[in-house]
JSON list of C-alpha atoms in Angstrom, two decimals:
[
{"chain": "P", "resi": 1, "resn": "UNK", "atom": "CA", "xyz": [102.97, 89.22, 96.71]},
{"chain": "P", "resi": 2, "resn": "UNK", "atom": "CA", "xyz": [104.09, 89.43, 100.24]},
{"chain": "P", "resi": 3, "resn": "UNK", "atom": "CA", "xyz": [105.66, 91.36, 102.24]},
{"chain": "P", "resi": 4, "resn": "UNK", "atom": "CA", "xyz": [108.49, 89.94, 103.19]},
{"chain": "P", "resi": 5, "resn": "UNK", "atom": "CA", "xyz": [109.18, 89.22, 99.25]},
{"chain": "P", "resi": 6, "resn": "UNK", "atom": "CA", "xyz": [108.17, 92.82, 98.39]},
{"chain": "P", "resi": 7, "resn": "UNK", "atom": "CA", "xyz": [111.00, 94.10, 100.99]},
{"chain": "P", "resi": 8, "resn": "UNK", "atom": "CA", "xyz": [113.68, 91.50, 99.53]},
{"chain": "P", "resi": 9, "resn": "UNK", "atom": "CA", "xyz": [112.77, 92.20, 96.31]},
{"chain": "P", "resi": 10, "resn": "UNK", "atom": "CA", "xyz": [113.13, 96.21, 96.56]},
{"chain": "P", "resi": 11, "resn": "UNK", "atom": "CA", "xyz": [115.87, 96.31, 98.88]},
{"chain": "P", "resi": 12, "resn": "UNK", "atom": "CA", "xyz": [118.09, 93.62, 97.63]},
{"chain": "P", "resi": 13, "resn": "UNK", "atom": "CA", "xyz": [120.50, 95.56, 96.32]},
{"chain": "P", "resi": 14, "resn": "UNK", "atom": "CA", "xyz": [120.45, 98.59, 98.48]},
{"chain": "P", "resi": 15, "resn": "UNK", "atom": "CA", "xyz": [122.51, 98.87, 102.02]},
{"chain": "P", "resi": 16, "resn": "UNK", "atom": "CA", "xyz": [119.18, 99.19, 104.05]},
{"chain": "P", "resi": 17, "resn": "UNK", "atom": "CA", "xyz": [117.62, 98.71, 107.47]},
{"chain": "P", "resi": 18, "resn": "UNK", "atom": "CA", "xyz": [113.94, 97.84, 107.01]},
{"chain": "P", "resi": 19, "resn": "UNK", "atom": "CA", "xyz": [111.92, 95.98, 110.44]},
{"chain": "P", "resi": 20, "resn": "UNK", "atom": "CA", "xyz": [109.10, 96.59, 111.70]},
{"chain": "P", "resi": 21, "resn": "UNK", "atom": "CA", "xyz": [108.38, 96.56, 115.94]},
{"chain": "P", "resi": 22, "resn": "UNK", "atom": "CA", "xyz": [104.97, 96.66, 117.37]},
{"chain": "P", "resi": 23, "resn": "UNK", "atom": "CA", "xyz": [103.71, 99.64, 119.21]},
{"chain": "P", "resi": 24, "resn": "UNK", "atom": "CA", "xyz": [103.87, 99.56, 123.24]},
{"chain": "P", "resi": 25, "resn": "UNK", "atom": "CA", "xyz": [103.63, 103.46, 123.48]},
{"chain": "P", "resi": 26, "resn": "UNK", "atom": "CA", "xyz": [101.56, 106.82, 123.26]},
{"chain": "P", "resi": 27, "resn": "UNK", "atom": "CA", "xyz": [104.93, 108.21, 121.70]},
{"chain": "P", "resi": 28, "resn": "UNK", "atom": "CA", "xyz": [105.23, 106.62, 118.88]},
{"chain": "P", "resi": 29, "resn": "UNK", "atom": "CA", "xyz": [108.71, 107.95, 118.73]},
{"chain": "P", "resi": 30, "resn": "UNK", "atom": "CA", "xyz": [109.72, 105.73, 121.60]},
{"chain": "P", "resi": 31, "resn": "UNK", "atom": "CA", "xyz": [108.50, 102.64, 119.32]},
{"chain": "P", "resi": 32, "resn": "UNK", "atom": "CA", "xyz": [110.58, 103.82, 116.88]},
{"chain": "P", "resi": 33, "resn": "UNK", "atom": "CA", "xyz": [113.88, 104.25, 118.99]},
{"chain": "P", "resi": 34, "resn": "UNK", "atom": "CA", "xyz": [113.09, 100.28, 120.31]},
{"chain": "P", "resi": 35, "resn": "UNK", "atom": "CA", "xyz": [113.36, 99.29, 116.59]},
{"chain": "P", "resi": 36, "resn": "UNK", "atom": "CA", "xyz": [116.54, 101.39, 116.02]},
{"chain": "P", "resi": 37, "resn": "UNK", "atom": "CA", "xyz": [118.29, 99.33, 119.15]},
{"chain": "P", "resi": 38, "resn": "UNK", "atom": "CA", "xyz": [116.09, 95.97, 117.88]},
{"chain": "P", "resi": 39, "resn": "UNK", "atom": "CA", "xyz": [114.76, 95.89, 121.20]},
{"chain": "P", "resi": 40, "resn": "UNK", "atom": "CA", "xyz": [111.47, 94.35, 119.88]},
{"chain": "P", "resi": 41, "resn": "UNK", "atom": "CA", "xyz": [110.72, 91.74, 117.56]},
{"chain": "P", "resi": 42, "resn": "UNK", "atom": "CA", "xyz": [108.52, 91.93, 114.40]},
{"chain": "P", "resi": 43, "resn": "UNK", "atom": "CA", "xyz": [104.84, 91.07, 115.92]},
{"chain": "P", "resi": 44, "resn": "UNK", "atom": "CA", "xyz": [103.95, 88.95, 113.23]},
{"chain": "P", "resi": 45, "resn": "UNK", "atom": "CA", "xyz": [107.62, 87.35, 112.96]},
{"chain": "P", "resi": 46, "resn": "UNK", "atom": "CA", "xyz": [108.17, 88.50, 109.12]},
{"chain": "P", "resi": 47, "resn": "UNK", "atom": "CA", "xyz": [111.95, 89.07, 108.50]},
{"chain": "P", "resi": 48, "resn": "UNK", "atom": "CA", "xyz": [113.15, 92.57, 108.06]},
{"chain": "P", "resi": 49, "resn": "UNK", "atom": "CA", "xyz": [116.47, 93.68, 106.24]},
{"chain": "P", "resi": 50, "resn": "UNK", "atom": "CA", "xyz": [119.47, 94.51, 108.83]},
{"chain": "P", "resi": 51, "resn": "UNK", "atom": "CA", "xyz": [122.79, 95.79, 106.50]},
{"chain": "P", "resi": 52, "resn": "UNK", "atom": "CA", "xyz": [124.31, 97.21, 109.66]},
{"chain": "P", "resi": 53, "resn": "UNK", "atom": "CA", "xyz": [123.53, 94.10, 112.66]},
{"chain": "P", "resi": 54, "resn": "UNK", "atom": "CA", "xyz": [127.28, 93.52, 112.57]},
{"chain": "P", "resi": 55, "resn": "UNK", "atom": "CA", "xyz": [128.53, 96.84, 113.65]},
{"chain": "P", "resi": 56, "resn": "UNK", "atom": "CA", "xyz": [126.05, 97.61, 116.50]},
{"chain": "P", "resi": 57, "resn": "UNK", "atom": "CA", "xyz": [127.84, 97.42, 119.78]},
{"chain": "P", "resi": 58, "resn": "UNK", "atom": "CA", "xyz": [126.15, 96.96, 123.80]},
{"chain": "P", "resi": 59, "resn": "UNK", "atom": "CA", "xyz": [127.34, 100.61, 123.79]},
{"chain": "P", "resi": 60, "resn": "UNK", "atom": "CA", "xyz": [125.12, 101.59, 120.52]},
{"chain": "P", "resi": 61, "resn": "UNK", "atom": "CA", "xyz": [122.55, 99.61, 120.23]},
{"chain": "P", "resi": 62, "resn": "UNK", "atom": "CA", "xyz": [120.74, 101.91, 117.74]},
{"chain": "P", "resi": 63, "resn": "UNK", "atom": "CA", "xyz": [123.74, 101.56, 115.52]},
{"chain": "P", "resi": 64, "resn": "UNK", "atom": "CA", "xyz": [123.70, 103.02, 113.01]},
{"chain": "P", "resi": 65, "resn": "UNK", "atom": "CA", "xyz": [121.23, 105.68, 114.09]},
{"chain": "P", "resi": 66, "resn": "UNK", "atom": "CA", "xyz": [122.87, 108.58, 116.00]},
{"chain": "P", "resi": 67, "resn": "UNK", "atom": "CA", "xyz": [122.17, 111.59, 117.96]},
{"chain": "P", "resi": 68, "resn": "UNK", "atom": "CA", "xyz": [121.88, 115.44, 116.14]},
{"chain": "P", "resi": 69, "resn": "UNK", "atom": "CA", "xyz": [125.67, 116.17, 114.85]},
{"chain": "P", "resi": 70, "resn": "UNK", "atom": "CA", "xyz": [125.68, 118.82, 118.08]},
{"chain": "P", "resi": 71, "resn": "UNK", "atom": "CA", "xyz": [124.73, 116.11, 120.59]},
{"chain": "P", "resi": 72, "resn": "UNK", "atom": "CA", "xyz": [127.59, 114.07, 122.14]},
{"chain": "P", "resi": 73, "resn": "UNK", "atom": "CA", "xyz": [127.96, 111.27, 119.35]},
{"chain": "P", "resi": 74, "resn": "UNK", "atom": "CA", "xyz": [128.28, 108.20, 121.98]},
{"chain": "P", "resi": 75, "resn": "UNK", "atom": "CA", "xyz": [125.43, 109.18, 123.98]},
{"chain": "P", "resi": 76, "resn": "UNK", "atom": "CA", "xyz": [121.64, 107.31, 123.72]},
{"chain": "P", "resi": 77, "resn": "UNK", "atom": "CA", "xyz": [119.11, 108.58, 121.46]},
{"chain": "P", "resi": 78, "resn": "UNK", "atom": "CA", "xyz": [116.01, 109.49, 122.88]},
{"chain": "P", "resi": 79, "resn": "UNK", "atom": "CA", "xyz": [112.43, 109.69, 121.31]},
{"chain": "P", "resi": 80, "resn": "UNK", "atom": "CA", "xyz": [112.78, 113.70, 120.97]},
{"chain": "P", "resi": 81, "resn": "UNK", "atom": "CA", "xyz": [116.35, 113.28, 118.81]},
{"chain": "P", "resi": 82, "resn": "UNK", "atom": "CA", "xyz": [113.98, 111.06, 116.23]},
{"chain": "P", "resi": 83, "resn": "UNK", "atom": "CA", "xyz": [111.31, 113.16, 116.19]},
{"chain": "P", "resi": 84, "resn": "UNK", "atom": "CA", "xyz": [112.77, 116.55, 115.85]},
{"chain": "P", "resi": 85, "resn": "UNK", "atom": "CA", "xyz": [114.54, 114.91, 112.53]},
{"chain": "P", "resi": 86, "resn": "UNK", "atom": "CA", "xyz": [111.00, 113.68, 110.51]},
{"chain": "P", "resi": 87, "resn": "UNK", "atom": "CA", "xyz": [108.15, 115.53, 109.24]},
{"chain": "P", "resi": 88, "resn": "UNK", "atom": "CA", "xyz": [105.19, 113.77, 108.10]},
{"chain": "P", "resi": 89, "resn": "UNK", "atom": "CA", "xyz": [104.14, 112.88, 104.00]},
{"chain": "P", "resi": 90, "resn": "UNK", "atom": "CA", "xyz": [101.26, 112.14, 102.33]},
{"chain": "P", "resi": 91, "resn": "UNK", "atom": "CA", "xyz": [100.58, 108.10, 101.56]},
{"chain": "P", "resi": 92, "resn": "UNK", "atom": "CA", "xyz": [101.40, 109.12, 97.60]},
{"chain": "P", "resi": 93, "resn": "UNK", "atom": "CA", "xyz": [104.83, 110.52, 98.46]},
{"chain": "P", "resi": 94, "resn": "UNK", "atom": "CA", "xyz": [105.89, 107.26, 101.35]},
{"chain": "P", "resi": 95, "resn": "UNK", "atom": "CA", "xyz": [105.02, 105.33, 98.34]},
{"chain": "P", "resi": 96, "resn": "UNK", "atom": "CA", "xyz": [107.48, 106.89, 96.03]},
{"chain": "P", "resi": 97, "resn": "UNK", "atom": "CA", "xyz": [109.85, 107.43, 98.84]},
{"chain": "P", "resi": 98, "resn": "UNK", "atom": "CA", "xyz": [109.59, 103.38, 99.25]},
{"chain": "P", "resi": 99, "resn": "UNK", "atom": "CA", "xyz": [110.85, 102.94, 95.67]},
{"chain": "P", "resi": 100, "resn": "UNK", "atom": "CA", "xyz": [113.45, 105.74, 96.02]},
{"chain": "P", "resi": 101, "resn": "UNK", "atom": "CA", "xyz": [115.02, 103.98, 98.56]},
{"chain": "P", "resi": 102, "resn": "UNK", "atom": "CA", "xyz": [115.90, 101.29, 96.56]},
{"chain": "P", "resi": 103, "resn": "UNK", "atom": "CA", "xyz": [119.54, 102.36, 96.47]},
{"chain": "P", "resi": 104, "resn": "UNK", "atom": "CA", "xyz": [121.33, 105.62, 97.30]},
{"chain": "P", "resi": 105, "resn": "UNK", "atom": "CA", "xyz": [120.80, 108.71, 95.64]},
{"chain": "P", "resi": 106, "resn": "UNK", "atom": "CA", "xyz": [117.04, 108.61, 96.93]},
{"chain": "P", "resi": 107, "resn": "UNK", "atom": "CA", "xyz": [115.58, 108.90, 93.04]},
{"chain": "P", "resi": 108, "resn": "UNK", "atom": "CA", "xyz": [113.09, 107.58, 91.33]},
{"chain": "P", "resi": 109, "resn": "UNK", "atom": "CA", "xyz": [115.87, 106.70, 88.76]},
{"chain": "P", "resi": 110, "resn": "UNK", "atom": "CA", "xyz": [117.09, 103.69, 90.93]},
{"chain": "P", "resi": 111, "resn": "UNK", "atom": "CA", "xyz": [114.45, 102.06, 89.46]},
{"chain": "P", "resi": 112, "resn": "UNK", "atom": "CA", "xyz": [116.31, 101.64, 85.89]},
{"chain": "P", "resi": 113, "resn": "UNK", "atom": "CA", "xyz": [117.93, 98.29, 86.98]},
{"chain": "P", "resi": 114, "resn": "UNK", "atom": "CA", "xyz": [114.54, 96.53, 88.14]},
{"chain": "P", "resi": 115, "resn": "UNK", "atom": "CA", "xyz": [112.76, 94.49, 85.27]},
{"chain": "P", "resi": 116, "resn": "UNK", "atom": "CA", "xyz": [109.24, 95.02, 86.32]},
{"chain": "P", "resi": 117, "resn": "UNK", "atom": "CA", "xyz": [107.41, 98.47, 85.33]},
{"chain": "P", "resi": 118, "resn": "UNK", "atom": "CA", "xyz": [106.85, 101.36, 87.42]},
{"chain": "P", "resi": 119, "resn": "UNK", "atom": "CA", "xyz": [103.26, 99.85, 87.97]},
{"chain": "P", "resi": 120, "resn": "UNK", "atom": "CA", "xyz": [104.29, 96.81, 89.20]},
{"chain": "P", "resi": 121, "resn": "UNK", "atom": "CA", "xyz": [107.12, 98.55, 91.67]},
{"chain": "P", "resi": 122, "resn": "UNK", "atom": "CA", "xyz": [104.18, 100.84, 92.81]},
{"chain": "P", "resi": 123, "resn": "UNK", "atom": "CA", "xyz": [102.16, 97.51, 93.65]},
{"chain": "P", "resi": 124, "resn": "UNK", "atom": "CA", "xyz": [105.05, 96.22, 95.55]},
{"chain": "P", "resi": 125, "resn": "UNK", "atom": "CA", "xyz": [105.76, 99.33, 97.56]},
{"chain": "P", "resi": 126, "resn": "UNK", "atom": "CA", "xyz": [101.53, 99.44, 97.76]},
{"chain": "P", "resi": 127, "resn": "UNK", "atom": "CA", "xyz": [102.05, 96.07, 99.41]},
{"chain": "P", "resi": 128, "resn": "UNK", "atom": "CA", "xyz": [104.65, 97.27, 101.80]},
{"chain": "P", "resi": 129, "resn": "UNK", "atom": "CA", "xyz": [102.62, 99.83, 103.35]},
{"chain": "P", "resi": 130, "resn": "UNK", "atom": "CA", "xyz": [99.38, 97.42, 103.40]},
{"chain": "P", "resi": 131, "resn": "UNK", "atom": "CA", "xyz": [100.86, 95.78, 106.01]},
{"chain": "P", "resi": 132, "resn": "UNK", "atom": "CA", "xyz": [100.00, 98.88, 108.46]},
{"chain": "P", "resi": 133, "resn": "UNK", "atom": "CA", "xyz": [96.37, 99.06, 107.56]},
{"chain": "P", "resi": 134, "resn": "UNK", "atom": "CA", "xyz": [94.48, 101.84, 106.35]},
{"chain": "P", "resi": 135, "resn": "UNK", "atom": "CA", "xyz": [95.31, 104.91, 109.25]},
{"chain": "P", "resi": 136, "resn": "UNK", "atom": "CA", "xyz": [98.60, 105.15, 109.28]},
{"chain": "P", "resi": 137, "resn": "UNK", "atom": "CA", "xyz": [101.15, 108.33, 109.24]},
{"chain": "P", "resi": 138, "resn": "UNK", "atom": "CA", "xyz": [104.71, 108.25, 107.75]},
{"chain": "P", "resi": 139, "resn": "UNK", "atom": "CA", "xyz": [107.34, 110.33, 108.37]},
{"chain": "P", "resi": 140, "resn": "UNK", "atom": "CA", "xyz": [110.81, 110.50, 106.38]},
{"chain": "P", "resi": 141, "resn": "UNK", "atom": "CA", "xyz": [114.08, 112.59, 106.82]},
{"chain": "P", "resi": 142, "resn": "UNK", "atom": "CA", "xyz": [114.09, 113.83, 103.45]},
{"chain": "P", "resi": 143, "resn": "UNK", "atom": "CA", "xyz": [113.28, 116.69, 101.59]},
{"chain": "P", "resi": 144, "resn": "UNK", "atom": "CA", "xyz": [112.96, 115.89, 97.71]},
{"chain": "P", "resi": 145, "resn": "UNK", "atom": "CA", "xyz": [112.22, 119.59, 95.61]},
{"chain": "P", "resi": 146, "resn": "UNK", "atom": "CA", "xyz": [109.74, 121.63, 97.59]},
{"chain": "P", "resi": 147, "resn": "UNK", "atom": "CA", "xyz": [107.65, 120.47, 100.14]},
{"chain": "P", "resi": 148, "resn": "UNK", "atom": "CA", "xyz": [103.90, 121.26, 100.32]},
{"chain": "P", "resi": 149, "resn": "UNK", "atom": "CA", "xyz": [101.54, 120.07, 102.53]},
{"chain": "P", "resi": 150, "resn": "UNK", "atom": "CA", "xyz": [103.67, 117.05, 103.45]},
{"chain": "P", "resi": 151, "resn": "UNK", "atom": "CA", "xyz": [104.01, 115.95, 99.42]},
{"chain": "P", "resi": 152, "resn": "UNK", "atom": "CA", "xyz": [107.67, 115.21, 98.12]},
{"chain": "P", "resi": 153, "resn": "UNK", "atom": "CA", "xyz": [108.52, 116.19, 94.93]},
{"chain": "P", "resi": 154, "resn": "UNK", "atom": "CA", "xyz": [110.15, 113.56, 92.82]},
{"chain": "P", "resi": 155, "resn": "UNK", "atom": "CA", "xyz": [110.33, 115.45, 90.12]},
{"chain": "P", "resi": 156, "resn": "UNK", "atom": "CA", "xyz": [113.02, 117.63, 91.20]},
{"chain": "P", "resi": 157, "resn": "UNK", "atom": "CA", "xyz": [117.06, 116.84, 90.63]},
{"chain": "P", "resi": 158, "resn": "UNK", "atom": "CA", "xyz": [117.32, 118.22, 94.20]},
{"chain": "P", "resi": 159, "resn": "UNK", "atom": "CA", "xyz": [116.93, 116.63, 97.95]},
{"chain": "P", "resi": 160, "resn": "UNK", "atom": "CA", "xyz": [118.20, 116.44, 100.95]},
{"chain": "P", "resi": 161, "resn": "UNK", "atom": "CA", "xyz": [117.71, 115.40, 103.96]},
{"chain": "P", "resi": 162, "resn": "UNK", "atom": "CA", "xyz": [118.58, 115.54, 107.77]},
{"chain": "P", "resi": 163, "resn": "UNK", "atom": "CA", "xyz": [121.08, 112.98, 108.78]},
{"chain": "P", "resi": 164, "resn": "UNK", "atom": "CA", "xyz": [119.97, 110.31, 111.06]},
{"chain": "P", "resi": 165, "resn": "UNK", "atom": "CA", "xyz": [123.03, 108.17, 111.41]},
{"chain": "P", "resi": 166, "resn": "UNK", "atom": "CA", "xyz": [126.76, 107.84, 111.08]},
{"chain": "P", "resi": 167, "resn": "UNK", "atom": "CA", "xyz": [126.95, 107.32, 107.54]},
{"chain": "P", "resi": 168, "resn": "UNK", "atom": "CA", "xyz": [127.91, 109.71, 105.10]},
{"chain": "P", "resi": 169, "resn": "UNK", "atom": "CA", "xyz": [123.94, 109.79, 103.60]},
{"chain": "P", "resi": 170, "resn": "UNK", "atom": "CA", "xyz": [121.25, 108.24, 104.55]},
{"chain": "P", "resi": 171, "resn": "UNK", "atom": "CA", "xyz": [117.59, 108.36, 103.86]},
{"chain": "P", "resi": 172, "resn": "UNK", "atom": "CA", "xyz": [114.44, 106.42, 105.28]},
{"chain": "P", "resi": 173, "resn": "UNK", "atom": "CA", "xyz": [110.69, 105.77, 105.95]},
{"chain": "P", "resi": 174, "resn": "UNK", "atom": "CA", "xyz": [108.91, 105.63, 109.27]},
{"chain": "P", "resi": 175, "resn": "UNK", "atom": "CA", "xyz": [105.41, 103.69, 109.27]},
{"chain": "P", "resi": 176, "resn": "UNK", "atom": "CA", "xyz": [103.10, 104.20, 112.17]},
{"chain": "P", "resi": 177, "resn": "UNK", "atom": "CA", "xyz": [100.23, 102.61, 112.92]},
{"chain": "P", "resi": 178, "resn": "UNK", "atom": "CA", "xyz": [97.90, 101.80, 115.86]},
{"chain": "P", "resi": 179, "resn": "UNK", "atom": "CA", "xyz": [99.37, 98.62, 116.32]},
{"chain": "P", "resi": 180, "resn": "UNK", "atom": "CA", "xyz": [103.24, 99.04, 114.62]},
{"chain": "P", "resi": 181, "resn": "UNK", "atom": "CA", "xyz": [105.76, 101.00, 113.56]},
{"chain": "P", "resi": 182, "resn": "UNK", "atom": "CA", "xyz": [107.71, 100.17, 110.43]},
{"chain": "P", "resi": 183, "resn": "UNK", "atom": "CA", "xyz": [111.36, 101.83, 109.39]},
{"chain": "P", "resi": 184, "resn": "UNK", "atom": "CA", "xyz": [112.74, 101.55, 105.74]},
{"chain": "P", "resi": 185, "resn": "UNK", "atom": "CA", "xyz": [116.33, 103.39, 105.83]},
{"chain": "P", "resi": 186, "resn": "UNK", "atom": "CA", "xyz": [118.97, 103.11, 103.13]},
{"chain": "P", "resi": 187, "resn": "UNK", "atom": "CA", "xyz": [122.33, 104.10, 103.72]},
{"chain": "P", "resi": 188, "resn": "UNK", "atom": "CA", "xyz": [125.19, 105.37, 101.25]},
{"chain": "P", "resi": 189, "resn": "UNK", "atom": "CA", "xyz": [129.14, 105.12, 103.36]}
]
């Protein structure tokens, strides 16, 4: 499977942001912002998923990512705003975390209303992270039962998470690589 099908297939229900940008510096945090404000283009020119390209504005292009609730809400984000907001996980837990995303709630119980087994979801989100070779890091916003040792528990009937954006929840993915850095984000209004 691709994966540009895997993404459609996961996401297709869920309000999401999912796109990939390449990486142009040390920080990958600044690669990150660029994707927020689509500033860059997918290297390889696979489609992402982009629930929220309608309400971005000149004046927030990172719509709708936003500063920390105590920063002034119209002003930029920066690299450090992204980065003080993720923590990094463990390749088992982005792979959950990929199918959690699959609609709001952040649970592996959104996966009810797909057809295909948990084996075969776990091959798609497999295939999602493929894409970013074999040394990559991901970082999330959330916080599923206790964290240890950057593991997510999905176990647990409680999460949270640190907002990132103007919606009333919101939960994501960030993929870095050498080369790219990927962002899977689902949003609940």
């Amino acid at each position: 499977m691709s994966w540009e099908a895997a993404v459609r297939h996961l996401y297709e229900d869920a309000f999401t942001f999912s796109a990939t940008g390449p990486r142009g510096h040390e920080d990958w945090r600044a690669d990150v912002l660029a994707v927020m404000e689509r500033a860059v283009p997918d290297p390889r020119g696979w489609a992402g998923l982009d629930d929220t390209a309608n309400e971005r504005t000149a004046e927030g292009p990172a719509f709708p990512f936003r500063p920390p609730f105590k920063a002034d809400p119209q002003r930029r984000l920066t690299p450090a705003d992204v980065g003080r907001r993720l923590y990094e996980i463990d390749r088992a837990s982005a792979e959950n975390l990929l199918l959690a995303l699959t609609d709001g709630g952040c649970t592996l119980r959104n996966l009810e209303r797909f057809t295909e087994s948990f084996e075969e979801l776990q091959d798609m989100a497999r295939t999602v992270l493929a894409r970013y070779g074999d040394t990559f890091t991901c970082y999330t916003n959330v916080s599923v039962g206790t964290r240890r040792n950057g593991t997510l528990d999905f176990e647990s009937s409680q999460w949270g998470y640190i907002p990132m954006t103007f919606y009333w929840e919101d939960a994501g993915l960030v993929v870095v690589s050498d080369t790219e850095v990927g962002l899977f984000w689902t949003f609940d209004c």
